[in-house]
Coordinates of C-alpha atoms (C1' of nucleotides) in Angstrom, one line a residue:
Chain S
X17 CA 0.0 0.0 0.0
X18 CA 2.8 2.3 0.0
X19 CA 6.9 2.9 -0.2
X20 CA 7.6 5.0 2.6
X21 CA 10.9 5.7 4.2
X22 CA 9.8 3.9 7.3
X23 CA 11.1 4.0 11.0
X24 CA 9.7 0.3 11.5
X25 CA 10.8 -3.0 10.7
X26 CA 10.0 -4.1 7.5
X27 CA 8.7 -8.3 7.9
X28 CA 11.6 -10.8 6.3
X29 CA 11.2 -14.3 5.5
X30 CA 9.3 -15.9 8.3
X31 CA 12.3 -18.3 9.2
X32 CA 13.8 -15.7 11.1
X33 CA 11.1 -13.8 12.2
X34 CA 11.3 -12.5 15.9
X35 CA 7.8 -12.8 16.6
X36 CA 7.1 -15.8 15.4
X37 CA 6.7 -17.5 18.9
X38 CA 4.1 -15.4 19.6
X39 CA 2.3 -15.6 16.3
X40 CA -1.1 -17.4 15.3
X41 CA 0.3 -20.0 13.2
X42 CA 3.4 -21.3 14.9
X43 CA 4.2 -24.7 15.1
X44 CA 6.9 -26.9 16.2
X45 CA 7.2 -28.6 13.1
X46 CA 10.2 -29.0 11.2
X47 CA 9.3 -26.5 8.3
X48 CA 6.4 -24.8 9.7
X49 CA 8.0 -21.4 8.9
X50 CA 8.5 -22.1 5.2
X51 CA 5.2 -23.2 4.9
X52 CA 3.9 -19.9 6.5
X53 CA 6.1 -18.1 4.2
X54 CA 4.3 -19.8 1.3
X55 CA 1.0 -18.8 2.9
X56 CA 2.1 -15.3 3.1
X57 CA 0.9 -12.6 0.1
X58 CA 3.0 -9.2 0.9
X59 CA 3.7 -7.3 3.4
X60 CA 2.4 -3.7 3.9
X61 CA 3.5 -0.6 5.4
X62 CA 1.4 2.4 6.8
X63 CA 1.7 5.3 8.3
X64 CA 0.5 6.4 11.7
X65 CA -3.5 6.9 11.5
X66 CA -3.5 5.2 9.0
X67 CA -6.6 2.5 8.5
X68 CA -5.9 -1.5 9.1
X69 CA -9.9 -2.3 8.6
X70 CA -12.7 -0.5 8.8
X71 CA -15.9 -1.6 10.7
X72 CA -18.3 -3.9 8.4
X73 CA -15.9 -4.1 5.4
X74 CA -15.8 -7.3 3.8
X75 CA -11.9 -8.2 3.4
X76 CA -10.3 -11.5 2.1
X77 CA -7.4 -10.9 3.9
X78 CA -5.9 -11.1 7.7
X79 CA -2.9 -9.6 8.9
X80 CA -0.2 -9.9 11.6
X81 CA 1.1 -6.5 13.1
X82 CA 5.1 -7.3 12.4
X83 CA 6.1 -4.1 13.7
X84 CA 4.8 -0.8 15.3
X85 CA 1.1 -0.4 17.6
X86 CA -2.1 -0.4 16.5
X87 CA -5.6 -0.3 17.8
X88 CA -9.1 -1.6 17.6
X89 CA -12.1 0.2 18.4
X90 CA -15.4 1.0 17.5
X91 CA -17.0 4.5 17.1
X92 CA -20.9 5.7 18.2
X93 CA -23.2 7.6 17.0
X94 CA -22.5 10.6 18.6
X95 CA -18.8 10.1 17.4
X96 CA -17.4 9.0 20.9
X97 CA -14.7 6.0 20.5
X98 CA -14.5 2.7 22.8
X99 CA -11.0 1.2 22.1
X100 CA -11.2 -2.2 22.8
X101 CA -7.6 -3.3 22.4
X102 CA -4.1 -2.3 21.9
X103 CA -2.6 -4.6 19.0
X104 CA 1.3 -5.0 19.4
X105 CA 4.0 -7.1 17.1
X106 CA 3.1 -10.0 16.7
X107 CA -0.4 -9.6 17.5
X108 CA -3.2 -11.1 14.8
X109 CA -5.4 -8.4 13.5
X110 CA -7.9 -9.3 14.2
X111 CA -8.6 -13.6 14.7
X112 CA -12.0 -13.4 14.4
X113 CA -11.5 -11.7 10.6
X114 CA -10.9 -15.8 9.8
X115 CA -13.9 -16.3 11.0
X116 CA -16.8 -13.6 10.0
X117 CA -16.7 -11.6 6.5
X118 CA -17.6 -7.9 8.6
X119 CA -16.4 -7.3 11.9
X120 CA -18.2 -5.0 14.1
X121 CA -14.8 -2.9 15.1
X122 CA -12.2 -0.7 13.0
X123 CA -8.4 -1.1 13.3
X124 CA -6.3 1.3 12.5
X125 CA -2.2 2.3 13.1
X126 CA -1.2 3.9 16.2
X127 CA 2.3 4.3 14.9
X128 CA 3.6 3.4 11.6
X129 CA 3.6 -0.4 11.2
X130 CA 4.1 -3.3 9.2
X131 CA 1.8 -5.7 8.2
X132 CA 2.2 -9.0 7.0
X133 CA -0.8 -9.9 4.9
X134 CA -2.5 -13.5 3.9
X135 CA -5.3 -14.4 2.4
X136 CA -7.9 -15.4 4.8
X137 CA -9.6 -18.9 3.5
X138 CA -6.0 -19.8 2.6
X139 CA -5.2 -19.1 6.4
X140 CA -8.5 -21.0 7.7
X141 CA -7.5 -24.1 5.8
X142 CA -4.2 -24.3 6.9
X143 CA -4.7 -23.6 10.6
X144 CA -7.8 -26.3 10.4
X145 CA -5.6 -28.9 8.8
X146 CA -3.3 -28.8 11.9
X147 CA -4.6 -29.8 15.4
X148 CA -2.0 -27.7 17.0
X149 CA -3.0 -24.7 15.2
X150 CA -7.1 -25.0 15.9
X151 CA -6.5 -25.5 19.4
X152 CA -4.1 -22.3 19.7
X153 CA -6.5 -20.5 17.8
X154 CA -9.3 -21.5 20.3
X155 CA -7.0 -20.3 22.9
X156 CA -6.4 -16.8 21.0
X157 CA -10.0 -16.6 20.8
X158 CA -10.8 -17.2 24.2
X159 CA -7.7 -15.1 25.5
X160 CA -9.3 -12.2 24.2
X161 CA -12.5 -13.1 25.4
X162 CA -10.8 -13.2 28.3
X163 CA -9.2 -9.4 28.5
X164 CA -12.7 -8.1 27.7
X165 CA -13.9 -9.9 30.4
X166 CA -11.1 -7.9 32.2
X167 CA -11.6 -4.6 30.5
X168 CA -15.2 -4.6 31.7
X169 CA -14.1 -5.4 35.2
X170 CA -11.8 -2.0 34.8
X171 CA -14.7 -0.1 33.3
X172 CA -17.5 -1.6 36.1
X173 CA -16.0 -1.6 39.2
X174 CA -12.3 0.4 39.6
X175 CA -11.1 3.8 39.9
X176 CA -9.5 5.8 37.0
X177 CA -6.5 5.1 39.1
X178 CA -6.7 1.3 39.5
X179 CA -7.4 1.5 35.4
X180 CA -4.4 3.1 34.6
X181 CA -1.7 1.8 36.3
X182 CA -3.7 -1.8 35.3
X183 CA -3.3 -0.5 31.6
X184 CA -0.1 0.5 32.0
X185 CA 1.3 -2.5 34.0
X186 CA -0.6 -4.8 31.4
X187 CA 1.2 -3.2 28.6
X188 CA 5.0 -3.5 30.3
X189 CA 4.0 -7.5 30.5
X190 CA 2.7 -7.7 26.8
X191 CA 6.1 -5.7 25.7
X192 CA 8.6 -7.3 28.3
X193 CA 7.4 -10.8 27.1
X194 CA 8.3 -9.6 23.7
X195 CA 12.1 -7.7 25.0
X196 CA 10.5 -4.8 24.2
X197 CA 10.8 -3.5 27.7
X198 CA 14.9 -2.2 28.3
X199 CA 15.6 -1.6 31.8
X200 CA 11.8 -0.9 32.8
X201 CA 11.8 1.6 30.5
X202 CA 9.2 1.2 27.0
X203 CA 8.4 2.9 23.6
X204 CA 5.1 4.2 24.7
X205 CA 3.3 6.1 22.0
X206 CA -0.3 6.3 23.6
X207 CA -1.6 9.6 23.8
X208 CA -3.8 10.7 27.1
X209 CA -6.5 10.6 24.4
X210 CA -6.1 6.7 23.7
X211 CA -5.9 6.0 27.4
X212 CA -9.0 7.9 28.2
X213 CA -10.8 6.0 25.1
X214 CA -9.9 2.7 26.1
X215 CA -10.4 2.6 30.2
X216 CA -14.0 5.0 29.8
X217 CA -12.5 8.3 30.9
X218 CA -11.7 11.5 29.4
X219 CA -8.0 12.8 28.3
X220 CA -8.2 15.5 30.9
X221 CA -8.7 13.1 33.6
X222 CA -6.4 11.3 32.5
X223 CA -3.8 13.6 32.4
X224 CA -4.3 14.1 36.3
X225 CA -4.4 10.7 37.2
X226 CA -1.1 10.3 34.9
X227 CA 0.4 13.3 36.9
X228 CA -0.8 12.0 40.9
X229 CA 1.4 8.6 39.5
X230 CA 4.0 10.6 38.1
X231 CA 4.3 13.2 41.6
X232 CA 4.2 9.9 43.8
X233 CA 7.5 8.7 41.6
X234 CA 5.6 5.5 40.3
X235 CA 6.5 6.0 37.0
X236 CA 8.2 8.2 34.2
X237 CA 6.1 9.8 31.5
X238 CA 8.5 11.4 28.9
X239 CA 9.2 11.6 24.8
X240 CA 7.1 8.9 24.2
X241 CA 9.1 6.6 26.3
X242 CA 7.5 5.2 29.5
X243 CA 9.1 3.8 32.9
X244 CA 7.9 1.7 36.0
X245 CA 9.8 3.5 38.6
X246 CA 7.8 1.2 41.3
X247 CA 6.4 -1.7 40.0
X248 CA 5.4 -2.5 43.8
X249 CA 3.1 0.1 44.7
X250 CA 1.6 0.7 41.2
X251 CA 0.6 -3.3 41.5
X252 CA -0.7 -2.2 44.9
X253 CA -2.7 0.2 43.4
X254 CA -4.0 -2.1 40.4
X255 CA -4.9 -4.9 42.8
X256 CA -3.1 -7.7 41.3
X257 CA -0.2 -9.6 41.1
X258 CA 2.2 -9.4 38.7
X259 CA 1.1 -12.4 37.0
X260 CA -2.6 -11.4 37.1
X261 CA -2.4 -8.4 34.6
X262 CA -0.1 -10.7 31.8
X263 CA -3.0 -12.3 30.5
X264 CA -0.7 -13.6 26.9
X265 CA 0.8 -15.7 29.5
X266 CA -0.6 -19.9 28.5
X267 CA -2.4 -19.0 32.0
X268 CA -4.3 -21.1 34.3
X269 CA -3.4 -24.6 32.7
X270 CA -4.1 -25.2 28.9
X271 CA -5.0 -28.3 28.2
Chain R
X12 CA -26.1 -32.3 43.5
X13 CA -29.9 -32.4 44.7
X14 CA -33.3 -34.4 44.5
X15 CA -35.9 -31.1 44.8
X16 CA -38.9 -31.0 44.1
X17 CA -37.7 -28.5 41.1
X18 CA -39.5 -25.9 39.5
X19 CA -37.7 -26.0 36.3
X20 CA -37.6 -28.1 34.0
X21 CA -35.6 -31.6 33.9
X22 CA -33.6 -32.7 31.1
X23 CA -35.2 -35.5 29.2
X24 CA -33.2 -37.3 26.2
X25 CA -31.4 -35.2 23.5
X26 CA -33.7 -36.4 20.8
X27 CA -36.3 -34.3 22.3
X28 CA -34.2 -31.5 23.2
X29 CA -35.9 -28.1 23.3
X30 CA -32.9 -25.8 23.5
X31 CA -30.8 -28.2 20.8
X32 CA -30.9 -25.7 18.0
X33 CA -28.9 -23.1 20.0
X34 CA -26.3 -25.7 21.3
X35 CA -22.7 -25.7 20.9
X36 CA -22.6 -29.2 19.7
X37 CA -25.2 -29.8 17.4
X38 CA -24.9 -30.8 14.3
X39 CA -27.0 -32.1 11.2
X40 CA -25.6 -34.8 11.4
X41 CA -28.2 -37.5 11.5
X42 CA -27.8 -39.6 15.2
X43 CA -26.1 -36.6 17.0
X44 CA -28.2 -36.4 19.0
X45 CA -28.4 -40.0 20.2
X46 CA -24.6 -39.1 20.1
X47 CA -24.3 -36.9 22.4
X48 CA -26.3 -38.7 24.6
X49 CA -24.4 -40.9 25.1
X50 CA -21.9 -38.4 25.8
X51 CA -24.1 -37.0 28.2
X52 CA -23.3 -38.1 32.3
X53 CA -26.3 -37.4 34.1
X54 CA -28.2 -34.1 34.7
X55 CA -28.1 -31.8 37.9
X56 CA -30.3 -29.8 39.5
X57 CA -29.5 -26.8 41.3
X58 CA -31.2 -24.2 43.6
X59 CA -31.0 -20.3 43.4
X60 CA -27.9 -19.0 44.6
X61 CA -26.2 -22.6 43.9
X62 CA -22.6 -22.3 43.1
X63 CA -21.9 -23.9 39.8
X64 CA -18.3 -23.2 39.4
X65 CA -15.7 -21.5 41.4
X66 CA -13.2 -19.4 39.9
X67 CA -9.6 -21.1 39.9
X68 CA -11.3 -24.8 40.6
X69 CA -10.1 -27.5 38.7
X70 CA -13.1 -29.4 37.2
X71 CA -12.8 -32.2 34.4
X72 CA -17.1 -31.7 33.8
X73 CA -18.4 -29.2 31.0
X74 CA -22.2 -28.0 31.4
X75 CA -25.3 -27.1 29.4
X76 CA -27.8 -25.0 31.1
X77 CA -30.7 -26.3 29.9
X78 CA -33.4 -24.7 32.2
X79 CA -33.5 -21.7 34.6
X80 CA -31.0 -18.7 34.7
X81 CA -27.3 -18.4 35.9
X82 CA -24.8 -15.2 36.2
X83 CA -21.6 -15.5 35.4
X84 CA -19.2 -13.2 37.7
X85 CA -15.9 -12.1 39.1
X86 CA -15.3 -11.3 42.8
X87 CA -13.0 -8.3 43.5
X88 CA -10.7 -8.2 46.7
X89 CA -13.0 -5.6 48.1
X90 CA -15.8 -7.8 48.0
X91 CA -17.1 -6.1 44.5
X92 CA -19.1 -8.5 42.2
X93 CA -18.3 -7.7 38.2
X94 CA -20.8 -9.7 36.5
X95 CA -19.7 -10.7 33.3
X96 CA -22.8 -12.5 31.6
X97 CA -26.2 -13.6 32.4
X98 CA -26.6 -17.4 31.1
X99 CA -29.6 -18.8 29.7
X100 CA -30.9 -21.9 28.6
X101 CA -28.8 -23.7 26.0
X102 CA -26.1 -21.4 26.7
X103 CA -22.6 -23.4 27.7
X104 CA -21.3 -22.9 31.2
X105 CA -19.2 -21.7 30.2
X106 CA -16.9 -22.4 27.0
X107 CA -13.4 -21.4 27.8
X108 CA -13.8 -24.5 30.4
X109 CA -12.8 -26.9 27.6
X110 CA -9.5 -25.8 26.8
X111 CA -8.5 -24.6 30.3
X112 CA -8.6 -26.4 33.9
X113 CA -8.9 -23.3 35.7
X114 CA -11.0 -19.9 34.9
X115 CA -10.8 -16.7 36.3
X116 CA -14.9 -16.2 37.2
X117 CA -17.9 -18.1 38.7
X118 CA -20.8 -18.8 37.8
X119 CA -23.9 -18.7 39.8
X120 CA -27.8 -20.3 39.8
X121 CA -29.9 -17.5 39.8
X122 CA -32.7 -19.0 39.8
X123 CA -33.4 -23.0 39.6
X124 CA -31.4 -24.1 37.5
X125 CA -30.9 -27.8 35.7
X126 CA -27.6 -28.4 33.9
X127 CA -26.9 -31.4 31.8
X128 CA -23.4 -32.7 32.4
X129 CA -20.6 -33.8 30.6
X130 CA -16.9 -34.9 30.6
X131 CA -14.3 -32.0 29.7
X132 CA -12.2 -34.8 27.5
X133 CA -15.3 -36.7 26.4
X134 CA -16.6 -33.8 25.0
X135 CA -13.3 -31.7 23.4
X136 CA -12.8 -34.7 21.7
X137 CA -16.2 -34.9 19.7
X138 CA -16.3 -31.7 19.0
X139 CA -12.9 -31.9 17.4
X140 CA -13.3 -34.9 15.5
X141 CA -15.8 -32.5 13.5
X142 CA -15.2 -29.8 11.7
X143 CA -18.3 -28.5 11.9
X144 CA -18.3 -28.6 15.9
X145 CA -14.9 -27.0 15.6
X146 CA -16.5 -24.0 13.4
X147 CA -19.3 -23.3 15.8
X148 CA -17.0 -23.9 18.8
X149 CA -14.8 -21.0 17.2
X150 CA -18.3 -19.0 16.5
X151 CA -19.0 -19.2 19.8
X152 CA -15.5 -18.3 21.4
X153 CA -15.7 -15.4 18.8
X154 CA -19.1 -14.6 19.6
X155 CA -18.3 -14.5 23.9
X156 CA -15.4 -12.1 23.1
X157 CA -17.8 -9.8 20.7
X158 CA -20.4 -9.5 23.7
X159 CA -17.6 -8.8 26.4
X160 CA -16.6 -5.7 23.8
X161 CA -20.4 -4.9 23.5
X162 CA -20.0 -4.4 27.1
X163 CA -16.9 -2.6 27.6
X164 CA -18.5 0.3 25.4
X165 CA -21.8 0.1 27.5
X166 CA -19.5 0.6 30.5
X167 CA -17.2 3.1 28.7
X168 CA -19.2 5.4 27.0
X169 CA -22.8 5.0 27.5
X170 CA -25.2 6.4 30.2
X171 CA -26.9 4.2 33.2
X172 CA -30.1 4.8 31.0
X173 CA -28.3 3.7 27.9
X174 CA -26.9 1.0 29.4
X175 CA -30.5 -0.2 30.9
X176 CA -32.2 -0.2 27.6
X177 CA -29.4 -1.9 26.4
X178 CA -29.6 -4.8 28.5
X179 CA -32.8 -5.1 28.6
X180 CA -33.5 -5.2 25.0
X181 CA -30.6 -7.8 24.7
X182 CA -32.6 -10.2 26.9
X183 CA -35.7 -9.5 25.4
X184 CA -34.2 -10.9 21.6
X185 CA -32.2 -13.5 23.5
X186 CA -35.3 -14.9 24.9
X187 CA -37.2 -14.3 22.2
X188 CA -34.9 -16.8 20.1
X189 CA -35.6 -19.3 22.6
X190 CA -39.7 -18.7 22.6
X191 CA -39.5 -17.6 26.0
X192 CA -41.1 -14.4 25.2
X193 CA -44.8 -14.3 25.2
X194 CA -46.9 -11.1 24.0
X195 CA -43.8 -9.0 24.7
X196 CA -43.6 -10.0 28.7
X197 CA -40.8 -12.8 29.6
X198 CA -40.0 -14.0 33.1
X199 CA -37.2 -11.9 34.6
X200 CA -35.8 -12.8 37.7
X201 CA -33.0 -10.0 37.8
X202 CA -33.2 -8.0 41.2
X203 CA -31.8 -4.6 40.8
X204 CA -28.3 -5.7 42.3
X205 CA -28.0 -7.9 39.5
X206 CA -28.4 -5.3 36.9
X207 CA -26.2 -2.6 38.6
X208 CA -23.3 -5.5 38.9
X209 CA -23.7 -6.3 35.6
X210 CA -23.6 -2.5 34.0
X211 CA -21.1 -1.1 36.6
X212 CA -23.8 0.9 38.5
X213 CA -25.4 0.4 41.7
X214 CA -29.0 -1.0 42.8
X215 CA -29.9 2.3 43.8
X216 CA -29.1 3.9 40.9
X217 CA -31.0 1.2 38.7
X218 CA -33.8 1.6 40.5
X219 CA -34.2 5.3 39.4
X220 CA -33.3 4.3 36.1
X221 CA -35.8 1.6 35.9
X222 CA -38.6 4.2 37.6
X223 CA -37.9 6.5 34.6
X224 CA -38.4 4.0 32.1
X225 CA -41.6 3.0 33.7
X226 CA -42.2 6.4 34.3
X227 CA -42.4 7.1 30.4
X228 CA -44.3 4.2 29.8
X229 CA -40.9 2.2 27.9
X230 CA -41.7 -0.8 30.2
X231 CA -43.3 -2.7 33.3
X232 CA -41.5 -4.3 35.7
X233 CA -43.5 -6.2 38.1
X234 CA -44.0 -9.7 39.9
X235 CA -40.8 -11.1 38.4
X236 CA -42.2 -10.3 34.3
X237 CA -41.2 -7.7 32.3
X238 CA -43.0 -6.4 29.5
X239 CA -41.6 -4.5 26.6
X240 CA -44.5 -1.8 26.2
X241 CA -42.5 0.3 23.8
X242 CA -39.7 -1.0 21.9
X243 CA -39.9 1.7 19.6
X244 CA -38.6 4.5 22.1
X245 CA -36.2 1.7 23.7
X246 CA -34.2 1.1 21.0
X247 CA -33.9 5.1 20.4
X248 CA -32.2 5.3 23.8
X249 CA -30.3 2.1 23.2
X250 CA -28.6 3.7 20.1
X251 CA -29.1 0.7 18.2
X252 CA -31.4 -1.4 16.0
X253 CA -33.0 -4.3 16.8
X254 CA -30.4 -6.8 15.3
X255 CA -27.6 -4.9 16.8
X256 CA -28.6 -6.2 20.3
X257 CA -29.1 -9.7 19.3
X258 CA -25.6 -10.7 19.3
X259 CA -26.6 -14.6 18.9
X260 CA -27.5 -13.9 15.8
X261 CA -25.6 -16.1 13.4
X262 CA -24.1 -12.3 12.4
X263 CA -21.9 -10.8 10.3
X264 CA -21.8 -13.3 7.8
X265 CA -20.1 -16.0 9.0
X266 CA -18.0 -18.3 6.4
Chain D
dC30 C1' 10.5 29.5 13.4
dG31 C1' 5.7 29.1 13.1
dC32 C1' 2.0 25.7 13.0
dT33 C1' -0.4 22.1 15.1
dA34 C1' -1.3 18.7 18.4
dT35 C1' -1.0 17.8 23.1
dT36 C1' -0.6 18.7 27.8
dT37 C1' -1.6 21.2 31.8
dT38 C1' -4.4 23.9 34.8
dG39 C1' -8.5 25.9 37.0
dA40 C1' -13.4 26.6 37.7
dC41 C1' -17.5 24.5 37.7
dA42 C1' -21.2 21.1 36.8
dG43 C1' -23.4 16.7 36.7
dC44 C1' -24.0 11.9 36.9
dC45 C1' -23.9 8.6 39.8
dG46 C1' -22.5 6.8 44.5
dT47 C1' -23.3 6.7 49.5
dC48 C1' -25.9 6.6 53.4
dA49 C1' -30.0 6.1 55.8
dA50 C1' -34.8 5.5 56.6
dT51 C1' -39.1 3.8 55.2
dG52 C1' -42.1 0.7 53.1
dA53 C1' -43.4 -3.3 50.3
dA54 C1' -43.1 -8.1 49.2
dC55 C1' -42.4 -12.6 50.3
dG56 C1' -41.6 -16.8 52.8
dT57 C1' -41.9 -19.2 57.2
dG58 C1' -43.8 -20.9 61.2
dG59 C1' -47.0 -20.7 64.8
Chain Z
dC3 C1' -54.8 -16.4 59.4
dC4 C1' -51.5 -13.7 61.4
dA5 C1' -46.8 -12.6 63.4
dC6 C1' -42.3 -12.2 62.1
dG7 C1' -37.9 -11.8 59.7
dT8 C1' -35.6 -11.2 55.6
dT9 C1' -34.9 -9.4 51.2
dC10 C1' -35.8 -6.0 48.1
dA11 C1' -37.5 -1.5 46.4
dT12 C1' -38.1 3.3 47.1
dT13 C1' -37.0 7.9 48.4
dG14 C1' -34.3 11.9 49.9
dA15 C1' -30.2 14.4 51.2
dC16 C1' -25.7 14.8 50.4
dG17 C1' -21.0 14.0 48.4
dG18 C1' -17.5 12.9 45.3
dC19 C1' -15.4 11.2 41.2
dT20 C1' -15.1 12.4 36.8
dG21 C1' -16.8 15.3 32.9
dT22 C1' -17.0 19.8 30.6
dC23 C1' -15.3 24.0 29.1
dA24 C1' -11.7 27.2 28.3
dA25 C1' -7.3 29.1 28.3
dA26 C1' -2.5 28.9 28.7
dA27 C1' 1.8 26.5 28.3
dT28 C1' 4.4 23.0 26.1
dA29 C1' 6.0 19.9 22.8
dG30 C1' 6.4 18.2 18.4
dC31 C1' 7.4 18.9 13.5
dG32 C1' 8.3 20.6 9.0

DNA sequence: CGCTATTTTGACAGCCGTCAATGAACGTGG
DNA sequence: CCACGTTCATTGACGGCTGTCAAAATAGCG
């Protein structure tokens, strides 16, 4: 979709791609990579703000983020926004694309990313012709199930405060479990605006609660970098354990 | 768990299922039915406020619901209740139990209830030997996630009167697919904590809400039945049409 | 260096929560 | 049939968390 001088990784052949352990398809098979490399139409770059899907298009395609953020949301009537998820490398984009023709939610690049694009039925087949593949894809599925499930928690029952040190601490895991994360410190390109749409608040209340954190020296807010000054008492303050808000962990016993 | 002298209804043999149609692992199959039940252990009957599962307990049994109401919840350290789902009959209790031991929320009788039973392993295993099964099973997974989103943008950016109308309208067309609606009216057993817990509000507040609503005529509310006297002005203040809230729908054009 | 987006700050408002008291509904047992 | 307890619904007063509006300061960017 475009040539741009680009600040993000552009995908190579899938047998040495650094997010493959992460990914949708991956298997332990003995050529698994090449196969998915055969799967795999182009890869596609685009610019910040730029749009992945939008709500209720029909698409024969599904991608994998490679490189850069994105996010999924959906917008209302009145032109308010619900972000529903923050999509990072190696995230799909989004599973259940495989399995409807319109999806109720846009996508669309946070920062410039990479894409790498396959065609969808090709995709279905070959992830139903492997046992190992359906059953991670029934975990992906209910994994995110399972962080809305969270995300309404957030939204029901906790305080701006609780939210944003849970959103904050969930993103270090998701980035730390992809060494992302260099000495507690992260790429953080989320405006006050994205926060505010995701956890149900506004920007300027986010901004407060952003500086209470920042005045009690829990974390670091600068340049589009963030750091966990004190992982402790922010995990205090999100009522959970460190393991609680990492929900890409295989968590609670697959089968 | 209990020989009562039960006010809802008791599971007789597949072949004459009622709630079949909506099921997770029907199929056209002919003899699926006599299939699965076989596959089916025994039934259990359970009375309000029964616990049916426990988050974090290991259980190798899978449930239907096949009569009565449940609520599906999560407890917060403070005691808060999010409640994540209200499960009716033919609804799973709940999916994500077949691919993990342990799951991070309970799940509650709220009323009677009667649950047919069967084995965790018995069961993955027939429903991956089909394709089909393995299709809806994804459906389904895909389907839980795209309620728990419906609800994070209830609870993000919708009012407690939005968020009412909302819910109620959803159980209106979910009951309505199971021919539990008569004449607009349909049993509804939901006591005001319920819907606060469920739309992050409190019982207080739901029962101004629900006072308005009556108030302008939009519905009655009494003796355990509500009655949809005008869907019209409902769906206004819902923001949606009337497909929108029926998120069982097969939707979106599934493949 | 000037434009734009973003952040910060303050004043104020409102939706919804909290607390408490009253009353209604319901089930139970005498 | 009535007494009683429990749960639930209703109502009012009050408070607070968060939203709204607006302006100023800052940062980012070409």
């Amino acid at each position: 979709m475009a040539e741009l001088p680009s600040p993000c990784r552009i995908p190579g052949p899938c047998e040495t791609c650094p997010v493959w352990p992460s990914v949708l398809y991956a298997t332990d098979a003995p050529g698994a990579r090449a196969e998915v490399m055969r799967l795999r139409k182009e890869y596609r770059l685009l610019r910040a703000r730029g749009n992945i899907y939008r709500a209720g298009d029909v698409t024969e395609e599904i991608f994998t983020l490679y490189d850069g953020w994105a996010v999924r949301y959906t917008l209302l009537p009145d032109g308010q926004r619900q972000i529903l998820s923050f999509l990072l490398p190696g995230d799909p984009i989004s599973l259940p694309m495989l399995l409807f023709d319109r999806l109720p939610f846009s996508v669309q690049a946070l920062t410039d990313v990479s894409l790498c694009v396959f065609d969808k039925v090709a995709m279905a087949a070959y992830l139903h012709a492997r046992p190992a593949c359906v059953r991670r894809l029934e975990a992906f599925l209910a994994r995110e199930a399972a962080a809305a499930e969270e995300r309404v928690t957030d939204l029901g029952r906790r305080s701006a405060e609780e939210r944003v040190a849970r959103l904050v601490l969930q993103l270090f895991a998701r980035l730390r479990r992809r060494n992302a994360v260099r000495d507690r410190s992260f790429a953080f390109p989320l405006r006050h605006r994205h926060i505010a749409d995701a956890l149900g608040l506004t920007a300027v209340h986010v901004g407060r609660v952003l500086n209470r954190l920042r005045g009690e020296g829990l974390l670091l807010l600068e340049r589009g970098s963030l750091t966990i000054l004190d992982q402790r008492t922010l995990l205090k303050i999100a009522g959970a354990r460190e393991i609680d808000l990492d929900w890409e962990q295989p968590y609670l016993g697959s089968i």
